[in-house]
XYZ file of C-alpha atoms in Angstrom:
736
model
C 86.061 102.911 199.633
C 87.223 106.365 198.563
C 88.655 107.117 195.391
C 91.136 110.267 194.530
C 92.690 111.481 191.986
C 96.517 110.548 191.310
C 97.411 113.582 192.227
C 100.250 113.454 193.665
C 101.526 111.255 190.928
C 100.516 112.806 187.866
C 102.598 115.704 189.553
C 105.630 113.848 189.566
C 105.624 112.901 186.348
C 104.498 116.200 184.883
C 107.466 118.022 186.653
C 109.345 114.582 185.477
C 108.928 115.123 181.542
C 108.399 119.145 181.597
C 111.933 119.670 184.362
C 114.453 117.071 184.255
C 112.873 114.403 182.518
C 114.720 110.919 182.079
C 114.197 108.559 179.501
C 113.222 106.314 182.535
C 109.995 109.001 183.119
C 109.390 109.025 179.395
C 106.677 106.578 179.043
C 105.221 107.991 176.001
C 108.645 106.514 174.053
C 107.101 103.304 174.491
C 103.843 104.643 172.581
C 103.885 104.183 168.505
C 100.529 105.432 167.498
C 101.158 103.368 163.892
C 100.060 100.140 165.593
C 96.928 99.463 164.375
C 96.341 102.119 162.039
C 96.816 99.357 158.424
C 93.774 97.510 157.696
C 91.286 97.102 159.895
C 92.370 97.848 163.188
C 91.000 101.188 162.615
C 93.513 103.250 164.809
C 94.709 106.983 163.760
C 98.373 108.004 164.443
C 97.394 111.734 165.057
C 97.538 114.284 168.369
C 95.239 114.106 171.163
C 94.822 114.174 174.919
C 93.788 111.535 177.074
C 89.958 110.856 177.259
C 89.877 114.897 175.166
C 87.481 116.327 172.613
C 89.687 117.078 170.015
C 91.411 114.007 168.051
C 93.375 115.911 165.169
C 95.358 113.716 162.523
C 95.992 113.269 159.085
C 93.044 112.150 156.350
C 94.343 109.384 153.375
C 90.191 108.537 153.176
C 87.154 108.686 153.887
C 84.548 106.579 152.015
C 83.948 102.885 153.173
C 84.223 100.898 155.874
C 88.158 100.917 155.814
C 88.347 104.222 156.622
C 86.666 104.290 159.683
C 89.626 106.343 161.238
C 90.559 108.430 157.530
C 93.867 107.001 158.155
C 95.088 103.374 156.677
C 99.383 103.663 156.984
C 99.718 101.732 153.554
C 98.245 104.540 151.966
C 100.772 107.846 150.547
C 98.230 110.411 149.721
C 97.404 112.873 152.738
C 93.643 114.794 151.746
C 94.631 116.742 154.879
C 94.241 116.820 158.688
C 90.837 116.938 160.166
C 90.312 117.392 164.092
C 88.045 115.006 165.433
C 88.854 111.069 165.301
C 87.485 107.328 166.273
C 89.564 105.354 167.417
C 89.413 101.551 166.441
C 85.957 101.690 165.226
C 83.338 99.945 162.111
C 81.827 102.993 161.963
C 82.076 106.082 160.392
C 81.969 109.499 162.023
C 83.881 112.519 162.703
C 86.364 113.378 160.706
C 85.676 117.360 160.980
C 87.000 120.461 159.489
C 89.373 119.398 157.249
C 92.333 121.759 156.273
C 94.887 121.532 153.691
C 98.202 123.933 153.446
C 98.342 124.258 149.419
C 100.556 126.503 147.378
C 100.391 127.473 143.500
C 97.298 127.908 141.579
C 94.379 128.237 144.095
C 91.530 127.389 141.378
C 91.487 124.239 141.406
C 88.844 121.288 142.288
C 88.549 120.815 146.340
C 90.070 117.260 145.444
C 92.969 118.554 143.467
C 94.792 119.892 147.002
C 95.613 116.078 148.437
C 99.429 115.425 148.129
C 101.808 112.719 148.031
C 104.322 112.344 151.509
C 107.168 110.071 152.573
C 106.527 107.348 154.904
C 109.807 108.293 156.623
C 108.809 111.766 156.981
C 105.979 110.529 159.422
C 106.538 111.235 162.619
C 104.004 110.476 165.389
C 103.719 110.291 169.572
C 101.109 110.821 171.834
C 99.754 114.479 171.651
C 102.288 114.996 168.494
C 101.924 113.787 164.194
C 104.253 115.509 161.754
C 104.641 114.621 158.258
C 106.000 116.702 154.847
C 103.793 117.137 152.063
C 105.781 116.856 149.153
C 103.138 118.639 146.489
C 103.398 122.154 148.156
C 106.975 121.527 150.336
C 105.287 122.084 153.747
C 106.540 120.503 157.401
C 102.778 120.036 158.375
C 103.117 120.131 162.016
C 99.919 118.913 164.862
C 99.320 119.145 168.335
C 96.414 119.416 171.041
C 95.138 119.971 174.204
C 92.092 118.900 175.309
C 89.127 120.879 173.570
C 91.838 122.733 170.842
C 94.288 121.491 167.915
C 97.095 124.101 167.101
C 98.803 123.239 163.754
C 101.915 123.957 162.589
C 102.995 124.789 159.031
C 106.157 125.671 157.628
C 106.818 126.479 153.928
C 109.920 125.569 152.961
C 109.649 127.065 149.471
C 106.484 129.168 148.532
C 105.483 131.404 145.369
C 102.131 131.686 147.441
C 100.710 130.172 150.653
C 96.988 129.067 151.343
C 95.407 126.836 153.472
C 92.307 124.939 152.675
C 89.454 124.915 154.834
C 86.898 122.199 153.776
C 82.927 121.960 155.660
C 81.622 119.944 153.685
C 84.446 117.189 154.564
C 83.244 113.815 156.564
C 83.850 110.124 156.240
C 81.161 108.125 154.881
C 80.417 104.338 153.606
C 79.655 105.937 149.897
C 80.431 108.175 147.315
C 77.503 109.711 147.571
C 77.017 109.777 151.362
C 79.799 111.580 151.280
C 79.074 114.869 148.852
C 75.703 114.576 151.051
C 76.075 114.179 155.228
C 76.388 118.022 155.409
C 72.554 119.466 156.805
C 73.390 123.259 157.465
C 77.215 125.417 157.431
C 77.395 128.857 157.802
C 80.511 130.482 158.681
C 81.601 133.952 159.384
C 85.124 135.949 159.462
C 84.937 138.157 162.714
C 88.557 139.600 161.760
C 91.105 138.977 159.411
C 92.656 136.664 161.919
C 89.700 134.542 162.592
C 87.357 132.581 161.131
C 84.075 130.770 163.212
C 80.714 128.612 162.443
C 78.552 125.567 163.152
C 78.227 122.921 160.664
C 75.530 120.358 161.423
C 75.871 117.330 159.481
C 74.125 113.476 159.761
C 76.598 110.624 159.312
C 76.510 107.772 162.084
C 74.849 110.539 164.411
C 73.484 113.618 163.937
C 75.838 115.705 165.526
C 75.928 120.230 165.649
C 79.188 121.435 166.226
C 80.766 125.036 166.604
C 84.110 126.334 165.786
C 86.588 129.175 166.169
C 89.704 129.026 163.850
C 92.649 131.755 164.625
C 95.914 132.377 162.584
C 99.116 133.464 163.619
C 99.245 135.392 159.857
C 96.370 138.133 158.608
C 94.443 136.457 155.759
C 95.297 138.684 152.621
C 92.273 137.088 150.859
C 89.588 134.246 150.724
C 88.043 132.171 147.676
C 84.946 130.139 148.169
C 85.478 127.007 145.607
C 82.303 125.905 144.152
C 79.713 123.526 145.387
C 78.362 120.766 143.880
C 74.641 120.251 143.735
C 73.224 118.824 147.274
C 76.177 119.810 149.115
C 75.093 122.457 151.914
C 79.384 122.684 153.036
C 81.792 125.288 152.486
C 85.121 124.875 151.507
C 87.296 127.894 151.503
C 90.678 128.630 150.717
C 92.881 131.272 152.492
C 95.420 132.906 151.156
C 98.661 134.097 153.535
C 101.226 136.252 152.845
C 104.138 134.346 153.227
C 108.004 133.730 152.300
C 110.029 130.888 151.426
C 110.446 129.476 155.345
C 107.585 131.315 156.978
C 105.775 129.284 159.124
C 101.588 129.852 159.260
C 100.159 128.352 162.154
C 95.949 127.765 162.781
C 94.562 127.135 165.967
C 91.101 125.532 166.198
C 88.795 124.967 169.067
C 85.655 123.233 168.973
C 82.027 122.842 170.833
C 78.394 121.741 171.143
C 77.276 124.292 172.659
C 78.035 127.545 170.315
C 80.612 129.796 168.976
C 80.865 131.664 172.587
C 81.504 128.289 173.868
C 84.699 127.038 171.245
C 85.916 130.668 172.102
C 86.196 130.036 175.442
C 87.343 126.718 174.827
C 90.831 128.297 173.097
C 91.344 131.008 175.561
C 91.073 128.574 178.181
C 93.409 125.886 176.571
C 95.042 127.868 173.816
C 95.587 131.352 174.630
C 99.379 131.669 173.137
C 100.986 130.491 169.667
C 103.571 128.432 171.240
C 103.528 125.797 170.110
C 105.924 123.053 171.203
C 105.124 124.477 174.869
C 101.401 122.286 173.746
C 103.373 119.675 172.347
C 104.842 119.230 175.846
C 102.004 119.851 177.960
C 100.618 117.144 175.745
C 102.762 114.260 176.866
C 103.643 114.971 180.479
C 100.134 115.128 180.581
C 100.067 111.738 178.839
C 102.746 110.420 181.104
C 100.277 111.013 184.297
C 98.690 108.661 183.125
C 100.948 106.330 181.442
C 103.826 106.060 184.931
C 100.490 104.986 186.373
C 101.288 100.992 185.489
C 105.721 100.434 185.352
C 106.303 97.540 183.116
C 109.041 95.504 183.542
C 109.824 94.080 180.290
C 111.490 94.149 176.654
C 111.379 96.879 174.774
C 108.819 95.593 172.189
C 106.807 93.869 174.860
C 106.693 98.224 176.827
C 106.076 98.986 173.144
C 102.925 96.543 172.938
C 101.704 97.593 176.664
C 101.830 101.228 177.000
C 100.435 101.748 173.372
C 97.677 99.321 174.085
C 97.425 101.666 177.140
C 97.344 104.887 175.275
C 94.669 103.855 172.855
C 92.533 102.686 176.149
C 92.343 106.418 177.477
C 92.051 108.290 174.146
C 88.353 107.886 175.188
C 85.374 108.265 176.036
C 85.392 112.312 175.023
C 84.415 114.941 177.214
C 82.686 116.972 175.018
C 81.390 119.797 177.398
C 82.836 122.599 177.741
C 85.269 123.993 180.355
C 82.592 126.055 182.203
C 80.621 122.635 182.034
C 77.992 123.595 179.461
C 77.111 120.919 176.508
C 74.341 120.087 174.157
C 72.310 117.101 175.218
C 70.407 115.151 172.778
C 67.541 116.834 172.929
C 69.221 119.965 171.256
C 69.374 121.614 174.814
C 72.237 123.426 176.171
C 72.718 122.770 179.610
C 75.220 122.689 182.660
C 76.636 119.137 183.551
C 76.755 117.357 186.504
C 79.951 117.074 187.599
C 80.694 120.101 185.311
C 82.304 116.783 182.294
C 79.908 115.316 180.078
C 81.660 112.249 178.318
C 80.596 110.597 175.077
C 82.061 108.410 172.826
C 80.269 105.126 174.940
C 81.558 101.887 172.547
C 79.496 100.366 175.188
C 78.606 96.597 173.829
C 82.760 96.358 173.562
C 83.691 98.197 176.252
C 82.090 97.300 178.803
C 84.053 93.556 178.918
C 87.530 95.330 179.908
C 88.106 98.512 178.732
C 85.254 100.081 181.677
C 86.685 97.690 184.570
C 90.054 98.766 183.602
C 88.927 102.501 184.199
C 88.271 101.640 187.421
C 91.696 100.308 188.766
C 93.564 102.878 186.552
C 91.339 106.063 186.226
C 88.877 105.503 189.099
C 88.605 109.498 188.903
C 86.767 109.142 185.520
C 84.405 106.251 186.497
C 81.939 109.217 188.326
C 81.838 111.530 185.376
C 81.641 108.849 183.205
C 78.609 106.852 185.316
C 76.979 110.469 185.593
C 77.312 110.955 181.834
C 75.039 108.229 181.029
C 72.410 108.577 183.588
C 72.161 112.233 182.190
C 71.594 111.238 178.806
C 69.298 108.450 179.959
C 67.180 111.092 181.227
C 66.816 112.888 177.806
C 66.730 109.807 175.740
C 64.410 107.810 177.873
C 66.508 105.022 178.048
C 70.507 104.293 178.894
C 73.202 105.127 175.756
C 73.791 101.909 173.438
C 76.260 103.045 171.961
C 76.761 107.117 172.267
C 78.661 109.641 169.979
C 78.500 114.007 170.496
C 75.921 113.249 173.282
C 73.905 111.565 170.946
C 72.794 107.604 170.280
C 73.209 105.572 167.613
C 71.730 102.611 168.397
C 74.253 100.404 167.284
C 74.757 96.939 168.160
C 72.254 94.919 170.690
C 72.067 94.890 174.706
C 72.475 97.905 177.180
C 75.766 97.246 178.318
C 75.788 100.766 179.883
C 73.689 98.813 182.521
C 76.861 96.960 183.275
C 78.828 99.748 183.912
C 76.972 101.519 186.458
C 76.486 97.937 188.759
C 79.986 97.617 188.205
C 81.060 100.911 189.065
C 78.256 100.675 191.818
C 79.493 97.001 193.820
C 83.363 98.564 193.567
C 82.806 101.284 195.321
C 82.145 104.345 193.709
C 79.748 106.829 195.000
C 80.212 110.127 193.153
C 76.484 109.442 191.608
C 73.380 109.655 192.755
C 72.426 105.755 192.862
C 68.868 105.638 193.179
C 68.821 107.818 189.736
C 70.795 105.258 188.424
C 68.852 102.584 189.641
C 66.218 103.574 187.909
C 67.637 104.417 184.662
C 68.401 101.073 184.918
C 65.466 100.060 185.731
C 63.773 101.962 182.810
C 66.097 100.548 180.160
C 65.762 96.308 180.888
C 61.767 97.167 181.337
C 60.793 99.705 179.115
C 60.559 98.805 175.238
C 61.655 100.959 172.620
C 61.260 100.141 169.243
C 64.782 100.408 168.186
C 66.098 97.429 170.104
C 64.230 96.329 172.852
C 60.933 94.825 172.904
C 60.804 93.540 176.289
C 57.467 92.206 176.286
C 57.980 89.876 173.791
C 61.297 89.310 175.822
C 59.579 88.441 178.871
C 56.586 86.350 177.463
C 58.816 83.844 175.668
C 61.462 83.680 178.041
C 64.008 84.727 174.764
C 63.957 86.614 171.575
C 61.682 84.375 169.405
C 63.738 84.789 165.773
C 60.527 84.437 164.166
C 59.421 87.691 165.808
C 62.643 89.532 166.277
C 63.835 91.531 163.545
C 67.308 89.848 163.627
C 70.346 88.925 166.579
C 67.710 86.674 168.463
C 69.929 84.656 170.113
C 72.728 86.756 171.160
C 70.311 89.856 172.116
C 69.135 87.500 174.133
C 72.287 86.502 176.086
C 73.641 89.930 176.281
C 70.316 91.124 177.750
C 70.424 87.898 180.101
C 74.090 89.943 181.406
C 72.525 93.005 181.759
C 69.372 91.373 183.549
C 71.865 90.524 186.148
C 73.473 93.208 186.519
C 70.012 95.005 186.973
C 69.624 92.376 189.767
C 72.785 92.785 191.540
C 72.365 96.422 192.197
C 68.987 95.859 192.832
C 70.209 93.367 195.871
C 72.668 96.400 196.851
C 70.333 98.979 197.223
C 67.942 96.233 199.034
C 65.246 95.993 196.422
C 64.824 92.274 196.833
C 61.133 92.451 194.815
C 63.110 93.870 191.474
C 66.259 91.691 192.557
C 63.686 88.170 192.189
C 63.161 89.379 188.390
C 65.676 90.422 187.092
C 67.937 87.372 189.002
C 64.737 85.135 186.830
C 65.719 87.069 183.937
C 69.006 86.589 183.949
C 68.389 82.742 183.614
C 66.868 83.115 180.467
C 69.870 82.137 178.523
C 69.179 78.451 179.607
C 65.829 78.283 177.484
C 67.972 78.739 174.669
C 71.104 75.904 174.803
C 69.553 72.780 172.968
C 71.732 70.286 174.796
C 71.629 67.738 171.326
C 73.952 70.184 169.839
C 75.374 71.374 172.296
C 74.794 75.277 170.875
C 72.587 78.408 172.239
C 70.305 78.415 169.479
C 67.561 80.400 167.806
C 64.302 79.542 168.878
C 60.861 80.038 167.705
C 58.224 81.525 169.081
C 56.217 78.129 169.758
C 59.229 76.761 171.351
C 60.656 74.731 168.441
C 64.263 75.100 167.223
C 65.007 77.518 164.022
C 66.019 74.482 161.227
C 67.954 74.457 159.102
C 71.003 75.238 161.577
C 74.350 76.019 160.613
C 76.535 76.588 163.864
C 79.660 77.747 161.632
C 76.919 80.331 159.959
C 78.949 83.647 160.351
C 76.610 86.645 160.487
C 75.964 90.223 161.021
C 72.517 91.118 161.723
C 72.664 94.765 160.473
C 74.436 93.729 157.400
C 73.611 89.857 156.576
C 71.142 88.927 158.546
C 71.059 86.354 161.296
C 70.255 85.545 164.571
C 74.050 85.783 166.086
C 75.866 89.443 166.143
C 79.825 89.950 164.263
C 79.653 85.687 164.882
C 78.034 82.031 165.219
C 76.830 80.409 167.575
C 80.932 78.270 168.359
C 81.024 81.756 169.652
C 78.243 83.272 171.520
C 77.255 79.462 173.206
C 79.425 80.757 176.215
C 78.377 84.336 176.333
C 77.095 83.427 179.998
C 79.672 85.879 181.867
C 77.575 85.898 184.765
C 76.480 82.047 185.599
C 79.596 79.971 184.307
C 78.987 77.135 186.912
C 75.437 76.938 185.108
C 76.527 76.991 181.946
C 78.955 73.326 183.082
C 75.816 72.127 184.460
C 74.194 72.495 180.933
C 76.982 70.477 179.256
C 76.160 67.686 182.096
C 79.787 68.820 183.942
C 83.320 69.717 183.612
C 84.715 67.164 181.322
C 81.679 67.474 178.421
C 81.908 71.495 179.081
C 85.993 71.435 178.645
C 85.695 69.016 175.775
C 83.376 71.691 173.682
C 85.342 74.274 174.605
C 88.511 72.036 173.395
C 86.533 71.982 170.057
C 85.747 75.905 169.376
C 89.619 76.139 168.847
C 90.407 73.207 166.751
C 87.089 73.431 164.440
C 88.362 75.533 161.278
C 86.051 78.445 160.277
C 85.900 80.149 156.333
C 84.005 83.245 156.759
C 84.307 86.258 154.347
C 82.796 88.612 157.525
C 84.692 91.418 157.805
C 84.958 92.222 161.314
C 85.028 87.881 162.225
C 89.326 88.334 162.419
C 91.852 86.972 164.450
C 90.570 83.216 164.473
C 91.820 80.042 166.205
C 89.796 77.475 165.100
C 85.869 79.343 165.914
C 87.856 80.969 168.403
C 87.975 84.937 166.740
C 89.929 87.488 168.922
C 89.426 90.415 166.293
C 85.965 90.649 168.303
C 84.697 90.979 171.589
C 82.682 87.576 172.334
C 85.296 85.792 172.467
C 87.270 88.013 175.013
C 86.529 85.751 177.746
C 86.116 82.261 176.161
C 90.062 81.591 176.817
C 89.624 82.339 180.688
C 86.447 79.497 181.191
C 89.132 77.232 180.694
C 90.888 78.489 184.303
C 86.614 78.252 185.731
C 86.072 74.544 184.663
C 89.273 73.761 185.679
C 92.185 73.429 183.319
C 93.834 77.005 184.355
C 96.861 75.028 181.835
C 94.950 75.790 178.705
C 93.849 79.586 179.540
C 98.180 79.912 180.037
C 98.732 78.174 176.688
C 96.231 80.541 174.436
C 96.774 83.417 176.395
C 100.388 83.133 174.734
C 99.509 82.156 171.392
C 97.153 85.179 171.498
C 99.962 87.483 172.315
C 102.490 85.913 169.957
C 100.107 85.877 166.811
C 97.568 89.086 166.819
C 99.082 91.713 169.299
C 102.484 92.722 167.292
C 103.937 96.768 167.509
C 103.527 97.313 163.859
C 100.886 99.086 161.985
C 99.153 95.531 161.105
C 99.631 93.725 164.674
C 96.081 94.409 165.478
C 93.529 91.144 164.913
C 90.409 93.363 164.468
C 89.393 96.847 165.246
C 90.654 98.351 167.921
C 86.944 99.026 169.440
C 87.206 102.490 171.707
C 90.247 100.271 173.410
C 88.443 97.135 173.963
C 91.087 94.643 172.219
C 93.723 97.084 174.380
C 91.838 96.636 177.489
C 92.315 92.714 176.569
C 95.880 92.689 176.270
C 96.664 95.371 179.572
C 94.393 92.838 181.575
C 95.935 89.363 180.369
C 99.539 90.643 180.555
C 99.007 91.337 184.000
C 97.682 88.068 184.452
C 94.146 87.845 185.290
C 90.817 88.787 183.404
C 87.610 90.673 184.048
C 84.797 87.820 182.736
C 82.033 89.153 184.575
C 82.939 92.749 185.423
C 79.693 93.148 187.135
C 81.108 90.548 189.785
C 84.176 93.011 190.923
C 85.786 89.553 190.487
C 88.863 88.993 188.048
C 89.948 85.395 186.907
C 93.575 84.668 187.525
C 95.767 83.697 184.043
C 98.716 83.722 183.711
C 101.197 86.643 183.148
C 103.017 87.727 180.246
C 105.655 89.937 181.063
C 108.229 90.011 184.602
C 106.820 92.695 186.864
C 104.167 95.643 187.157
C 103.664 97.831 189.576
C 100.462 99.513 189.382
C 100.452 102.878 191.405
C 97.036 103.328 193.377
C 95.099 106.302 195.373
C 95.990 106.826 198.555
C 99.768 106.020 197.644
C 99.126 102.846 197.293
C 101.189 100.659 195.059
C 100.072 97.259 193.718
C 102.649 95.035 192.112
C 102.597 91.651 190.221
C 105.550 89.479 189.752
C 106.391 86.545 187.354
C 108.690 84.318 188.871
C 110.693 82.297 186.337
C 108.777 83.424 183.031
C 110.439 83.120 179.609
C 108.817 81.657 176.404
C 109.012 78.318 177.376
C 107.910 78.729 181.080
C 104.170 79.790 180.321
C 102.237 77.909 182.794
C 101.247 79.482 186.702
C 102.874 76.745 189.017
C 101.994 78.766 192.479
C 100.761 81.505 193.239
C 100.906 83.904 196.659
C 98.953 87.663 197.468
C 100.179 89.301 199.694
C 103.093 86.733 201.043
C 99.932 83.554 201.686
C 99.234 80.948 199.020
C 96.759 81.524 197.122
C 94.586 78.838 195.780
C 91.102 80.873 194.149
C 90.573 81.335 190.905
C 90.282 84.888 191.262
C 90.883 87.706 192.674
C 89.075 90.645 194.252
C 88.950 94.673 193.002
C 89.546 94.915 196.689
C 92.654 93.223 196.331
C 94.092 95.402 194.046
C 92.751 98.496 195.497
C 93.930 97.926 198.493
C 97.845 97.500 197.558
C 99.695 94.996 198.288
C 102.006 92.058 195.690
C 100.837 89.335 193.745
C 103.344 86.348 192.676
C 103.401 84.350 189.894
C 105.365 80.876 189.772
C 105.952 80.126 186.446
C 107.052 76.793 184.731
C 107.895 74.772 181.608
C 106.231 71.753 182.887
C 102.275 72.029 181.725
C 101.955 69.192 184.910
C 103.004 71.694 187.392
C 99.648 73.738 186.484
C 98.312 75.243 189.744
C 95.099 73.086 190.535
C 92.356 76.016 192.074
C 90.349 75.346 194.880
C 86.810 77.973 194.994
C-alpha cells in the first residue's frame, strides 16, 4: 500500500484558514477544549499543536490523582501556566516550567502569587487559551508551535510587573512528593532578555529537559525565592519596567538534548514576536487535521466529534528537536530514524482504537510511531509499555506496542525495517524482565498463576495472549512459520483460565486449581489495591479475547449461552469505590478500556440490534459536550477514538486483523479525505432518535452482509451506506 501525507488537503485547509477563511472551513469552531476538564476526564484546556512537544496550559492544582492534567474546571484559583501536560491520563507527570505574572510586593511566599479568576473570562480553542487573572489584573494569553510556546501578558493596572518562574513545580501524588521531585536544576541569565537552563526530575518517569526563555522587554532585576529543605529547584522573580496597558511577552522552547537544541527549536519555530501569527498558524494546522473528516450532524454532535478528534491527536508527542536529535532512555543524544521521535505512548489504552484510527486519518504518522517504538526497544531491551519523554514508566500490563507494530504491518505500512521490528516483538514476548514479564512462568503453566505472580494474574494472561496473537500474525507475514506456531499456541492460553462452571475468566493457582474464594464482582487495581484484574473485575475481563471471539463463544457452549452471559453484564449491578472504574451500565464500565470492545461482541454473536442499542446508550449517557461530559479519563485519546469509530458505524475489536466490526452510525454522514485524493463516505439514511437500528448496509452500491469491513475497503475509497430503521425486528442479519 502506498501511503502519502495529506499534503494537498492540508494546504487547501491552511490556505482557507489564513486567507479567505469561511466558517465552513474552520473545524476548530466545533472543538471545546473544556470538555473532559472536570473531575476524572483529566483533559486540559491549554494551547498545543497536533502531536506537539509543548502543551502550555493553566494550573489550578497539582497534588493528587484529581490533578493529573493540573486543571479542574470547577476550580477558581490559577497557580500559573506550565508548558507540558498529559491528556486524560490516570497518572501524573510533566507540568514543566510554571510561570505566573504578578504585581505588587515581590517578597512573598512562592504560593502567594496565585490568583482568582472569573470563569467568564476564560477562552479556549485549538492552539489558544486566555484568561484574566484577578489579583494582578492581567490578561494572560497562550499559544504554541510544536516545540515552543509564546505567552502574552497585558498588565492592565500596574504598580510593578514581574513574572514568577517556578522550576520546582511539578505534579505529585502527595504534598511531600510535590516538594521533592526535582533532583537537579541549573539556570543562567545569558543576557537581560534570555534565561536558559536544565531541570532533572522524577515524578512518573525520570526526566531531563532543557529550555530557553526570551522576553520582549529587558529584565530590570531578579530575585531568587528561598527554597525549603529538600527542594533542589529554583523559583525566580523577574521584574520589568512596564506602564499600565503594556504587554509582556515570553517565548519558551524545550528540548531533551540540551540548551543548544532548545535555542534551535525556538529559532526555527518562533523567531519573532507576532503572537497572533502563531495563533493563526496553530488554528490552520489544527484545521489541516480536523478537516480530514467532514461531519454531517447537529452542532452538539459536531462539538463532540471534533473535540474527540482534537483529543485523539494531541499525542503521541514528538520529543526530537528540529534537527532530528533526541535523548534516549539510556541518556544518550542520538539522531532519530527518519528525523522524528515520538513518546507519550499510553499503549494499554490506545492500541485498542486510537492507533487504529491513526492508520486511517494520520497514516503519515504511523511509520514514525513504529520507528520510535522500535528505537526505544533497542535501548531498553523491550518494546515500550507506557513511554513518556523517551523513558519507560512500566505502567499497566501486557506490551501492546506489539499490537501497534503488527497492525501497521498487516495494514501495509512499510516505512520501517520489518525484520528489526519483528525481532523487537520477539524479544519483548520471550525475554523476561522483572518489572512486568516473567515468560518462564507464563509458558510453563500456560497462564500467570495467581500464587506465582505479584498481581493482575488474569488480566496479564489475557492481555499477553493478544500480544502473542499479534506476534504470530507478523511472524506469518514474514514467513517465519516456526515462531508463528509458538505464538499461536500461546495466543490460546486464554482458554486455560476459563471456568465453565461459573462462566468467568478466573484466577488459577500453579497446581492447576482455582483460587478460592472467588468474587467475580470484586474490583481491583493491583498496583494500588491488589487482586487478579487490572482496573476491573471478572465481569469485564472475561470478554478480553479480541483475537478469537469464535473460540470464546465455543467455550460458553455456543451463541445462545454466550449471549445470555453477555446480557447479564449489562444488567448485573456493581457497587465500586474504584475511582477509575466508571461509566457503568451494569458491570460494563465504559470509562475503562477493557470494556471498550464488549458491545460489539453482540454483532459477532448474531445479535447486532443489541450492539446498536448499547452504542446509542453510551453516546447519550457518557459523551456530552460539557466539562464533565466524559465518563472516565480520556487516556491519551482512547475514549475519544472509541467515540469517533462508533459514530462512523464500525469499531476495531481486533486491530491486528485489519478488520472493523460494523455497528450503527450515530450521525447522518461522514466524508473521510484520504491520501491520493480518495474519499470514503459514510451515510446513515433515515437516522433519528428512534431509528437507531441498521436495516441494511451497502458498500460501493453492493449489498453487504458481512459483520466486518476491511481496512482496505476504507483506504481504497468508496461509499458505505447504512439504511436505518426504528423497527428492531428489521435489524440486519449478517453472514460471515
